[in-house]
Amino acid sequence: MASPAIWQRVPGKALLFLINFVSAVALIFEGYNQGVYGTVSSTPGFISMAKIGHGDVVTDSTKQGGLAAAYYFGGMWGCFIGGWFGDKFGRKKGIHLGTWFGILGAALQSGSQNSSMFICARVIAGIGVGYINAIILPWVSELSQSHDRGSSFSLVFIANFLGITIASWINFGVRNSGQDFRWRFPLGWMVIPLLIVDVAIPFLPESPRWLIANGKREEAIDILCKLRGDLTPSDPKITAEAQELEAIIEVNHHKRNNLLNIFLAGRYSGRLHLGRRAVMGFALQWIQQWTGILAIVSWSGTLFDLAGFDSYKSLWLAGLVNTLGVPGTAAASFVIDRIGRVRSLLISLVIQGIALFAVAALIKSSEDRVNSDPDLSGRLGTAAASFVFIYLWFFCMFNIVPSWIYGTEIWPQEIRAKGYSFTIFGWATGCGMTQFLIPILLDKLGWATFLLFGALNIVAFPVVWLTYPEVAGRSLEDVSLLFTSDSVLVSKNMKEYERRISEAGGNVAVAVRRLFDEEDSSSSPLGSAEKRGGEAGFVEEDEIHVP
């Protein structure tokens, strides 16, 4: 076949870079979708098409929010269907199908003649992004080496914010164009990254894990040899990794790892509490979406309007603040492993809350003085804008990456992809709800919208502090022991963790093996600890950084 011949001719490191690059381009589509709608939906041409107002004034903010949320409704279904399709037919075919949904959805959005057509187009595009989100990150994880996966994860989120930034500047660039072009072109542009992915995917390798699971071991070994530095099949590293993949696939057939059983409160998982982990990944995404981030990145133009800026400056500032997200996300790589996931989240929640309180107070003060003291009103509006920039920097540096990577690190290796789908489901439903409500809140509450989001940051602080144990710096073996208490409190789980480690003589591997022995002996169809292949022993410690 032509495709394998091409990737086989590329040096291993270069091939891995290409995989990460193509994955990043695919996720530009997801970020672009989040950033483009807020401004587009406030243009006269779109308002007329969707019948949500007149001129450049939106009078039906509920319908405006509903059109935004339809995209995430599609994503909600796409994440589970896409994950199933990728497992059944392969990662590459799943990504292909996701891009086709995305291209069709983008084209239909751009060509929409009424709100009914537009909402259907949004759902189709959402299904596409659900596929992409559910498959891209596990695919990159399965192709990357453990020590490369953390950097791969950071690249993904830089690409995500790059998509938001591109959307902001395109909206700024077409601000003086014709009414139809102002909204149709930005929506149509999103097919470009998907077309690039469509062209590139056939020349990239399939997931070795999927190939082994489907009886194509020889092809999987060839891919591993190439990606691990052009090694030979007899190299001990290749042999060990192939055995690890086979063991993971074998364990995956345990009934507790069935997606439906995880959804049903972790049925058959006992002390492993897989249902609780699913809720934690889901809930952390809801917490993130309710910190006010979408009000900043998707509706930043409206925010700056409230602060007293004219339409030109509002669009310019929206582009600038979203651009700040790119270096802010890159900066996360300097802190996430040093201070940990949970501490990063706690820092972000406090600073974000304070920043949003300041934004609300300064916008309110600016509005009160717009007639009596225009100069002071302008200065107060500028001060409000500065706190928006502070908010976004700390969100990108301390919140976005921990909120996503945590949802991957809490799962046993053999069901990480399935567990991750609950995180994506949380993202889709959380974003959908907030995107629906934000235009309504901005219309009805104005400045008080940011007071609400500021308060939610403070409310989230004790939830994260008390119920989310730190996973940074721990091996996957350690993580399996962090959820063994029947209590959701970190203190109770850490007490149980220390008890199990003490009883195992300080040996984490022994403690984990005993834990799985307890569960396997009572419910495993495999019937023995040996059938697990010594799970506690075949995972590298730095695997904790896998997305």
JSON list of C-alpha atoms in Angstrom, two decimals, residues 409 471-482 508-509 512 536 539-544:
[
{"chain": "A", "resi": 409, "resn": "GLU", "atom": "CA", "xyz": [-4.52, 10.54, 34.81]},
{"chain": "A", "resi": 471, "resn": "VAL", "atom": "CA", "xyz": [-1.98, 12.97, 41.03]},
{"chain": "A", "resi": 472, "resn": "ALA", "atom": "CA", "xyz": [1.09, 14.85, 39.80]},
{"chain": "A", "resi": 473, "resn": "GLY", "atom": "CA", "xyz": [4.34, 12.96, 40.25]},
{"chain": "A", "resi": 474, "resn": "ARG", "atom": "CA", "xyz": [2.59, 9.67, 40.97]},
{"chain": "A", "resi": 475, "resn": "SER", "atom": "CA", "xyz": [2.84, 6.51, 38.91]},
{"chain": "A", "resi": 476, "resn": "LEU", "atom": "CA", "xyz": [-0.35, 4.95, 37.55]},
{"chain": "A", "resi": 477, "resn": "GLU", "atom": "CA", "xyz": [0.07, 2.38, 40.32]},
{"chain": "A", "resi": 478, "resn": "ASP", "atom": "CA", "xyz": [-0.22, 5.12, 42.95]},
{"chain": "A", "resi": 479, "resn": "VAL", "atom": "CA", "xyz": [-3.30, 6.61, 41.31]},
{"chain": "A", "resi": 480, "resn": "SER", "atom": "CA", "xyz": [-5.16, 3.31, 41.54]},
{"chain": "A", "resi": 481, "resn": "LEU", "atom": "CA", "xyz": [-4.82, 3.53, 45.33]},
{"chain": "A", "resi": 482, "resn": "LEU", "atom": "CA", "xyz": [-6.11, 7.12, 45.67]},
{"chain": "A", "resi": 508, "resn": "VAL", "atom": "CA", "xyz": [3.31, 0.37, 45.87]},
{"chain": "A", "resi": 509, "resn": "ALA", "atom": "CA", "xyz": [3.30, -2.43, 43.28]},
{"chain": "A", "resi": 512, "resn": "VAL", "atom": "CA", "xyz": [-1.87, -2.31, 43.88]},
{"chain": "A", "resi": 536, "resn": "ALA", "atom": "CA", "xyz": [1.12, -3.23, 38.63]},
{"chain": "A", "resi": 539, "resn": "VAL", "atom": "CA", "xyz": [3.56, 0.45, 33.51]},
{"chain": "A", "resi": 540, "resn": "GLU", "atom": "CA", "xyz": [6.39, 2.96, 33.59]},
{"chain": "A", "resi": 541, "resn": "GLU", "atom": "CA", "xyz": [6.27, 5.58, 36.33]},
{"chain": "A", "resi": 542, "resn": "ASP", "atom": "CA", "xyz": [6.35, 8.51, 33.93]},
{"chain": "A", "resi": 543, "resn": "GLU", "atom": "CA", "xyz": [3.23, 7.14, 32.19]},
{"chain": "A", "resi": 544, "resn": "ILE", "atom": "CA", "xyz": [1.34, 9.43, 34.56]}
]
